[in-house]
Short mmCIF file of C-alpha atoms in Angstrom, two decimals:
data_model
loop_
_atom_site.label_atom_id
_atom_site.label_comp_id
_atom_site.label_asym_id
_atom_site.label_seq_id
_atom_site.Cartn_x
_atom_site.Cartn_y
_atom_site.Cartn_z
CA UNK A 1 22.43 7.22 -29.82
CA UNK A 2 25.57 5.25 -28.97
CA UNK A 3 27.16 8.35 -27.52
CA UNK A 4 24.02 9.06 -25.38
CA UNK A 5 24.10 5.44 -24.11
CA UNK A 6 27.76 5.87 -23.28
CA UNK A 7 27.16 9.06 -21.46
CA UNK A 8 24.27 7.57 -19.40
CA UNK A 9 26.41 4.59 -18.46
CA UNK A 10 28.76 6.87 -16.54
CA UNK A 11 28.06 8.17 -13.03
CA UNK A 12 27.62 11.93 -12.62
CA UNK A 13 30.93 13.80 -12.21
CA UNK A 14 30.72 15.44 -8.76
CA UNK A 15 31.28 14.57 -5.07
CA UNK A 16 27.64 13.99 -4.16
CA UNK A 17 26.56 10.49 -2.99
CA UNK A 18 24.44 8.47 -5.41
CA UNK A 19 20.90 7.30 -4.82
CA UNK A 20 19.35 4.80 -7.37
CA UNK A 21 15.72 5.26 -8.25
CA UNK A 22 14.37 2.04 -9.72
CA UNK A 23 11.03 3.54 -10.79
CA UNK A 24 9.67 7.06 -10.45
CA UNK A 25 7.56 7.34 -7.24
CA UNK A 26 4.10 8.85 -7.38
CA UNK A 27 5.27 12.08 -5.98
CA UNK A 28 7.43 12.73 -9.06
CA UNK A 29 4.36 12.65 -11.32
CA UNK A 30 2.65 15.13 -9.04
CA UNK A 31 5.40 17.50 -8.01
CA UNK A 32 8.27 16.71 -10.43
CA UNK A 33 11.60 14.91 -9.94
CA UNK A 34 12.89 17.81 -7.77
CA UNK A 35 10.47 16.75 -4.93
CA UNK A 36 13.17 14.83 -3.00
CA UNK A 37 16.01 17.16 -3.89
CA UNK A 38 18.85 17.57 -1.36
CA UNK A 39 22.27 19.23 -1.59
CA UNK A 40 23.73 16.06 0.04
CA UNK A 41 22.97 13.38 -2.60
CA UNK A 42 21.89 12.93 -6.24
CA UNK A 43 19.77 10.53 -8.06
CA UNK A 44 20.60 7.89 -10.78
CA UNK A 45 17.61 7.17 -12.99
CA UNK A 46 17.80 4.07 -14.98
CA UNK A 47 14.31 4.63 -16.40
CA UNK A 48 15.85 7.62 -18.39
CA UNK A 49 18.57 5.48 -19.85
CA UNK A 50 18.40 3.40 -23.05
CA UNK A 51 20.38 0.70 -21.37
CA UNK A 52 18.67 -2.40 -19.97
CA UNK A 53 18.40 -2.21 -16.16
CA UNK A 54 21.00 -5.14 -15.52
CA UNK A 55 23.52 -3.38 -17.70
CA UNK A 56 22.83 0.07 -16.15
CA UNK A 57 23.31 -1.46 -12.75
CA UNK A 58 26.56 -3.15 -13.69
CA UNK A 59 27.85 0.17 -15.05
CA UNK A 60 26.91 1.94 -11.74
CA UNK A 61 27.69 -0.91 -9.36
CA UNK A 62 30.51 0.86 -7.56
CA UNK A 63 28.64 4.14 -7.37
CA UNK A 64 25.31 3.23 -5.79
CA UNK A 65 25.20 3.55 -1.97
CA UNK A 66 21.38 3.77 -1.60
CA UNK A 67 18.12 3.07 -3.36
CA UNK A 68 14.81 4.91 -3.45
CA UNK A 69 11.94 2.80 -4.21
CA UNK A 70 8.12 2.68 -3.97
CA UNK A 71 5.46 -0.01 -3.85
CA UNK A 72 5.68 -0.55 -7.56
CA UNK A 73 9.51 -0.95 -7.64
CA UNK A 74 10.76 -4.33 -6.34
CA UNK A 75 14.04 -4.46 -4.69
CA UNK A 76 14.95 -8.15 -5.27
CA UNK A 77 17.94 -10.18 -4.15
CA UNK A 78 19.18 -10.13 -7.71
CA UNK A 79 19.22 -6.36 -7.77
CA UNK A 80 20.89 -6.15 -4.38
CA UNK A 81 23.64 -8.56 -5.44
CA UNK A 82 24.55 -6.31 -8.41
CA UNK A 83 25.33 -3.41 -5.97
CA UNK A 84 28.21 -4.33 -3.72
CA UNK A 85 28.32 -0.88 -2.01
CA UNK A 86 24.62 -0.68 -1.25
CA UNK A 87 23.98 0.36 2.36
CA UNK A 88 20.45 1.68 2.47
CA UNK A 89 16.96 1.11 0.84
CA UNK A 90 14.34 3.71 1.45
CA UNK A 91 10.78 3.08 0.30
CA UNK A 92 8.08 5.78 0.03
CA UNK A 93 5.49 3.24 0.96
CA UNK A 94 4.33 2.03 4.34
CA UNK A 95 4.28 -1.59 3.02
CA UNK A 96 7.55 -3.27 2.51
CA UNK A 97 6.60 -6.53 0.68
CA UNK A 98 8.41 -5.25 -2.33
CA UNK A 99 11.84 -5.38 -0.72
CA UNK A 100 13.72 -8.49 -0.11
CA UNK A 101 14.34 -7.95 3.56
CA UNK A 102 16.07 -11.23 4.21
CA UNK A 103 18.71 -10.36 1.64
CA UNK A 104 19.06 -6.88 3.20
CA UNK A 105 19.56 -8.37 6.62
CA UNK A 106 22.13 -10.89 5.23
CA UNK A 107 24.09 -8.09 3.59
CA UNK A 108 23.74 -5.61 6.54
CA UNK A 109 21.78 -3.22 4.40
CA UNK A 110 19.55 -0.74 6.36
CA UNK A 111 15.95 -0.30 5.31
CA UNK A 112 13.78 2.80 6.01
CA UNK A 113 10.06 3.13 5.24
CA UNK A 114 7.41 5.77 5.51
CA UNK A 115 6.78 4.90 9.14
CA UNK A 116 3.35 5.82 10.27
CA UNK A 117 2.94 8.81 7.88
CA UNK A 118 0.09 7.29 5.98
CA UNK A 119 -1.76 5.67 8.88
CA UNK A 120 -4.28 8.39 9.50
CA UNK A 121 -4.99 8.97 5.79
CA UNK A 122 -5.43 5.24 5.19
CA UNK A 123 -7.84 5.06 8.17
CA UNK A 124 -9.87 7.94 6.90
CA UNK A 125 -10.14 6.24 3.50
CA UNK A 126 -11.10 2.91 4.98
CA UNK A 127 -13.95 4.44 6.94
CA UNK A 128 -14.83 6.63 3.90
CA UNK A 129 -15.11 3.51 1.70
CA UNK A 130 -17.20 1.69 4.34
CA UNK A 131 -19.62 4.65 4.69
CA UNK A 132 -19.85 5.05 0.98
CA UNK A 133 -20.76 1.35 0.22
CA UNK A 134 -23.10 1.11 3.23
CA UNK A 135 -25.02 4.37 2.48
CA UNK A 136 -24.72 3.89 -1.26
CA UNK A 137 -23.26 7.41 -1.65
CA UNK A 138 -21.40 6.85 -4.97
CA UNK A 139 -24.19 4.82 -6.44
CA UNK A 140 -26.86 7.41 -5.47
CA UNK A 141 -24.66 10.15 -6.95
CA UNK A 142 -24.63 8.36 -10.26
CA UNK A 143 -28.33 7.97 -10.05
CA UNK A 144 -28.97 11.69 -9.62
CA UNK A 145 -26.37 12.73 -12.22
CA UNK A 146 -28.03 10.39 -14.76
CA UNK A 147 -31.37 12.18 -14.26
CA UNK A 148 -33.04 9.04 -12.85
CA UNK A 149 -34.36 10.59 -9.64
CA UNK A 150 -37.17 12.46 -11.49
CA UNK A 151 -38.09 9.58 -13.82
CA UNK A 152 -37.67 6.60 -11.53
CA UNK A 153 -38.29 7.98 -8.04
CA UNK A 154 -36.27 7.49 -4.87
CA UNK A 155 -33.13 5.55 -4.78
CA UNK A 156 -33.02 2.44 -2.54
CA UNK A 157 -32.01 3.06 1.00
CA UNK A 158 -28.63 2.11 2.38
CA UNK A 159 -27.46 0.84 5.84
CA UNK A 160 -26.25 2.64 8.95
CA UNK A 161 -22.66 2.35 10.21
CA UNK A 162 -23.55 2.99 13.77
CA UNK A 163 -23.60 -0.12 15.92
CA UNK A 164 -22.19 -2.45 13.37
CA UNK A 165 -19.93 -5.37 14.18
CA UNK A 166 -16.67 -4.47 12.37
CA UNK A 167 -13.63 -6.83 12.19
CA UNK A 168 -10.17 -5.45 11.43
CA UNK A 169 -7.62 -7.78 9.85
CA UNK A 170 -4.27 -6.47 11.01
CA UNK A 171 -4.30 -4.20 14.06
CA UNK A 172 -1.10 -2.36 13.39
CA UNK A 173 -0.81 1.49 13.06
CA UNK A 174 -3.39 1.70 10.33
CA UNK A 175 -5.80 -0.80 11.90
CA UNK A 176 -5.57 0.99 15.23
CA UNK A 177 -6.42 4.35 13.59
CA UNK A 178 -9.38 2.62 11.78
CA UNK A 179 -10.64 1.29 15.19
CA UNK A 180 -10.41 4.78 16.82
CA UNK A 181 -12.57 6.23 14.12
CA UNK A 182 -15.13 3.46 14.34
CA UNK A 183 -15.45 3.99 18.06
CA UNK A 184 -17.00 7.31 17.29
CA UNK A 185 -19.76 5.50 15.44
CA UNK A 186 -20.35 3.16 18.44
CA UNK A 187 -19.31 0.12 16.39
CA UNK A 188 -18.39 -3.07 18.14
CA UNK A 189 -14.81 -3.80 17.13
CA UNK A 190 -12.88 -7.16 16.94
CA UNK A 191 -9.66 -8.01 15.15
CA UNK A 192 -7.33 -10.64 13.89
CA UNK A 193 -3.59 -10.03 14.02
CA UNK A 194 -0.29 -12.00 14.29
CA UNK A 195 -0.79 -11.99 18.11
CA UNK A 196 -3.25 -10.76 20.65
CA UNK A 197 -2.62 -7.15 21.92
CA UNK A 198 -3.17 -6.94 25.65
CA UNK A 199 -3.33 -3.15 25.54
CA UNK A 200 -6.46 -2.89 23.48
CA UNK A 201 -10.14 -3.62 24.59
CA UNK A 202 -11.29 -5.23 21.35
CA UNK A 203 -12.18 -8.91 20.95
CA UNK A 204 -9.37 -10.94 19.38
CA UNK A 205 -10.03 -13.80 16.99
CA UNK A 206 -6.93 -15.93 16.09
CA UNK A 207 -8.77 -17.24 13.03
CA UNK A 208 -10.04 -14.91 10.25
CA UNK A 209 -12.89 -17.21 9.35
CA UNK A 210 -14.18 -16.96 12.98
CA UNK A 211 -13.73 -13.19 12.85
CA UNK A 212 -15.81 -12.95 9.65
CA UNK A 213 -18.63 -15.07 11.13
CA UNK A 214 -18.96 -12.58 13.91
CA UNK A 215 -18.83 -9.34 11.85
CA UNK A 216 -20.96 -7.28 9.58
CA UNK A 217 -17.88 -5.85 7.80
CA UNK A 218 -14.26 -6.76 7.43
CA UNK A 219 -11.56 -4.02 6.99
CA UNK A 220 -8.23 -5.39 5.62
CA UNK A 221 -5.25 -3.46 7.06
CA UNK A 222 -2.53 -6.15 7.30
CA UNK A 223 0.74 -6.46 5.43
CA UNK A 224 1.10 -8.64 2.42
CA UNK A 225 3.31 -11.70 3.31
CA UNK A 226 3.46 -15.32 2.23
CA UNK A 227 0.95 -16.03 5.01
CA UNK A 228 -1.56 -13.31 4.11
CA UNK A 229 -1.48 -13.90 0.35
CA UNK A 230 -5.18 -14.81 -0.49
CA UNK A 231 -5.91 -14.84 3.22
CA UNK A 232 -9.38 -13.65 2.34
CA UNK A 233 -10.79 -16.35 0.03
CA UNK A 234 -14.00 -18.26 -0.53
CA UNK A 235 -14.16 -19.64 3.03
CA UNK A 236 -13.81 -16.22 4.65
CA UNK A 237 -16.21 -14.47 2.26
CA UNK A 238 -18.81 -17.21 2.83
CA UNK A 239 -18.38 -16.75 6.59
CA UNK A 240 -18.95 -12.98 6.19
CA UNK A 241 -22.19 -13.78 4.50
CA UNK A 242 -24.71 -12.25 2.15
CA UNK A 243 -25.22 -9.21 4.52
CA UNK A 244 -21.51 -8.55 4.87
CA UNK A 245 -19.21 -5.93 3.53
CA UNK A 246 -15.44 -5.93 2.85
CA UNK A 247 -12.96 -3.07 2.63
CA UNK A 248 -9.39 -3.37 1.50
CA UNK A 249 -6.88 -0.45 1.83
CA UNK A 250 -3.93 -2.88 2.26
CA UNK A 251 -2.66 -4.83 -0.68
CA UNK A 252 -4.72 -6.36 -3.48
CA UNK A 253 -3.35 -10.02 -3.33
CA UNK A 254 -4.47 -10.36 0.23
CA UNK A 255 -7.98 -11.00 -1.18
CA UNK A 256 -8.54 -13.79 -3.82
CA UNK A 257 -9.95 -11.32 -6.30
CA UNK A 258 -11.59 -13.99 -8.54
CA UNK A 259 -13.51 -15.29 -5.60
CA UNK A 260 -14.46 -11.84 -4.51
CA UNK A 261 -15.77 -10.88 -7.98
CA UNK A 262 -17.96 -14.01 -7.96
CA UNK A 263 -19.33 -13.35 -4.56
CA UNK A 264 -20.24 -9.83 -5.38
CA UNK A 265 -21.87 -10.74 -8.66
CA UNK A 266 -23.93 -13.52 -6.98
CA UNK A 267 -24.67 -11.20 -4.04
CA UNK A 268 -23.08 -13.70 -1.64
CA UNK A 269 -21.73 -10.65 0.17
CA UNK A 270 -23.56 -7.33 0.13
CA UNK A 271 -20.76 -4.95 -0.98
CA UNK A 272 -17.10 -4.01 -1.06
CA UNK A 273 -14.88 -0.89 -0.95
CA UNK A 274 -11.58 -1.37 -2.74
CA UNK A 275 -8.56 0.85 -2.93
CA UNK A 276 -6.15 -1.93 -4.01
CA UNK A 277 -6.30 -4.73 -6.56
CA UNK A 278 -4.51 -7.98 -7.31
CA UNK A 279 -3.11 -6.91 -10.71
CA UNK A 280 -2.84 -3.14 -10.66
CA UNK A 281 -3.58 -1.08 -12.42
CA UNK A 282 -5.88 -3.58 -14.05
CA UNK A 283 -9.34 -3.97 -12.39
CA UNK A 284 -11.66 -6.77 -13.09
CA UNK A 285 -14.17 -5.53 -15.71
CA UNK A 286 -17.01 -7.27 -13.81
CA UNK A 287 -16.65 -4.80 -10.98
CA UNK A 288 -17.08 -1.75 -13.11
CA UNK A 289 -20.85 -2.43 -13.56
CA UNK A 290 -21.64 -3.25 -9.93
CA UNK A 291 -23.35 -0.57 -7.84
CA UNK A 292 -22.41 -2.50 -4.64
CA UNK A 293 -18.70 -1.84 -5.19
CA UNK A 294 -16.90 1.50 -4.52
CA UNK A 295 -13.33 1.73 -5.85
CA UNK A 296 -10.34 4.16 -5.71
CA UNK A 297 -6.97 3.86 -7.57
CA UNK A 298 -4.70 2.84 -4.77
CA UNK A 299 -4.56 6.35 -3.38
CA UNK A 300 -5.83 5.83 0.10
CA UNK A 301 -2.41 7.10 1.37
CA UNK A 302 -2.24 10.11 -0.83
CA UNK A 303 -3.04 13.54 0.47
CA UNK A 304 -1.18 16.71 -0.17
CA UNK A 305 -0.25 16.90 3.53
CA UNK A 306 1.06 13.42 3.85
CA UNK A 307 3.23 13.69 0.71
CA UNK A 308 4.83 16.69 2.22
CA UNK A 309 5.55 14.85 5.37
CA UNK A 310 6.91 11.96 3.20
CA UNK A 311 9.25 14.28 1.43
CA UNK A 312 10.81 15.42 4.65
CA UNK A 313 11.03 11.85 5.98
CA UNK A 314 12.64 10.43 2.74
CA UNK A 315 15.14 13.27 2.43
CA UNK A 316 15.85 13.07 6.18
CA UNK A 317 16.59 9.34 6.01
CA UNK A 318 19.11 9.79 3.17
CA UNK A 319 20.72 12.72 4.75
CA UNK A 320 21.06 10.88 8.10
CA UNK A 321 22.53 7.82 6.30
CA UNK A 322 25.16 9.86 4.45
CA UNK A 323 26.02 11.73 7.65
CA UNK A 324 26.31 8.50 9.61
CA UNK A 325 23.43 9.47 11.87
CA UNK A 326 20.48 7.36 12.98
CA UNK A 327 17.65 6.85 10.44
CA UNK A 328 14.40 8.61 11.03
CA UNK A 329 12.11 5.64 10.26
CA UNK A 330 14.25 2.44 10.36
CA UNK A 331 12.57 -0.97 9.58
CA UNK A 332 13.53 -3.67 12.03
CA UNK A 333 15.03 -6.61 10.21
CA UNK A 334 14.89 -9.06 13.15
CA UNK A 335 12.07 -11.58 13.43
CA UNK A 336 10.95 -10.91 9.88
CA UNK A 337 7.61 -12.37 8.51
CA UNK A 338 7.89 -14.19 5.14
CA UNK A 339 7.27 -11.15 3.08
CA UNK A 340 6.12 -11.68 -0.59
CA UNK A 341 8.32 -9.62 -2.85
CA UNK A 342 5.99 -8.05 -5.47
#
């Protein structure tokens, strides 16, 4: 065991550049750890070593030039400070709240994300969740499969999406794609964002409570920052009202989950579609019994097609970095919001 630990404490012996993987990304569990293979770099995998992470990083401090991470792998200032030759952090996620961008900017470390790869898939999922909870698709499916149609009669009717007032919280690339899809249903669209966007025809509300008052449904598409943590709490949910629906395909902590659970149980809002949760992978047990809640396991971004595009983007970013060429999907580090590192 001591020999194995000693061997894993040494960097691989070849001329390839080294990329540290803090935690295996989702694509590894689906396609294997060869998914991001390239002849231009190799991976260091601390999760395969018996050494504690700090010791592993100290042993490899002079070898690591780049990091590959995902939404579940935080790149903190403490980790960054252990790696003096670090020059790039690449994340497989569209969200970047798990990376200490301020420390990256201070150190001159470049950051690359997934760009807009997942925007259309997320938008499809958001509208799918909204349709499901409105029309009670999943609940009616369970009703039929449990044999209740023949014994208890027709299932209660749902609600139409067409013509609904829908508010989008965060009109970035995902929010914009959501809006495009809702236009096809003749929905009246309004939004809240960091600033008003002159190029869009939708009504802007600078206050989320005011947005909720004027909507039948809210769709959460914003980034998780210090300012958006628990942005959706009791006040917003009360403003949405007993006929309102909420959809979250962004980040779980944007919603105060305890307040949401109570509002759903008490029918203070009509329903929810949730792809993300505050303490993943743990889901409040109260939600499991509610037919007015539709859930998915944080996979709104995941389709076979988008993961293949992600593979090309991730590999392309690393190969560009190690060839001193421009990154494919750089994250601007100027004028940063106060991002919450997960």
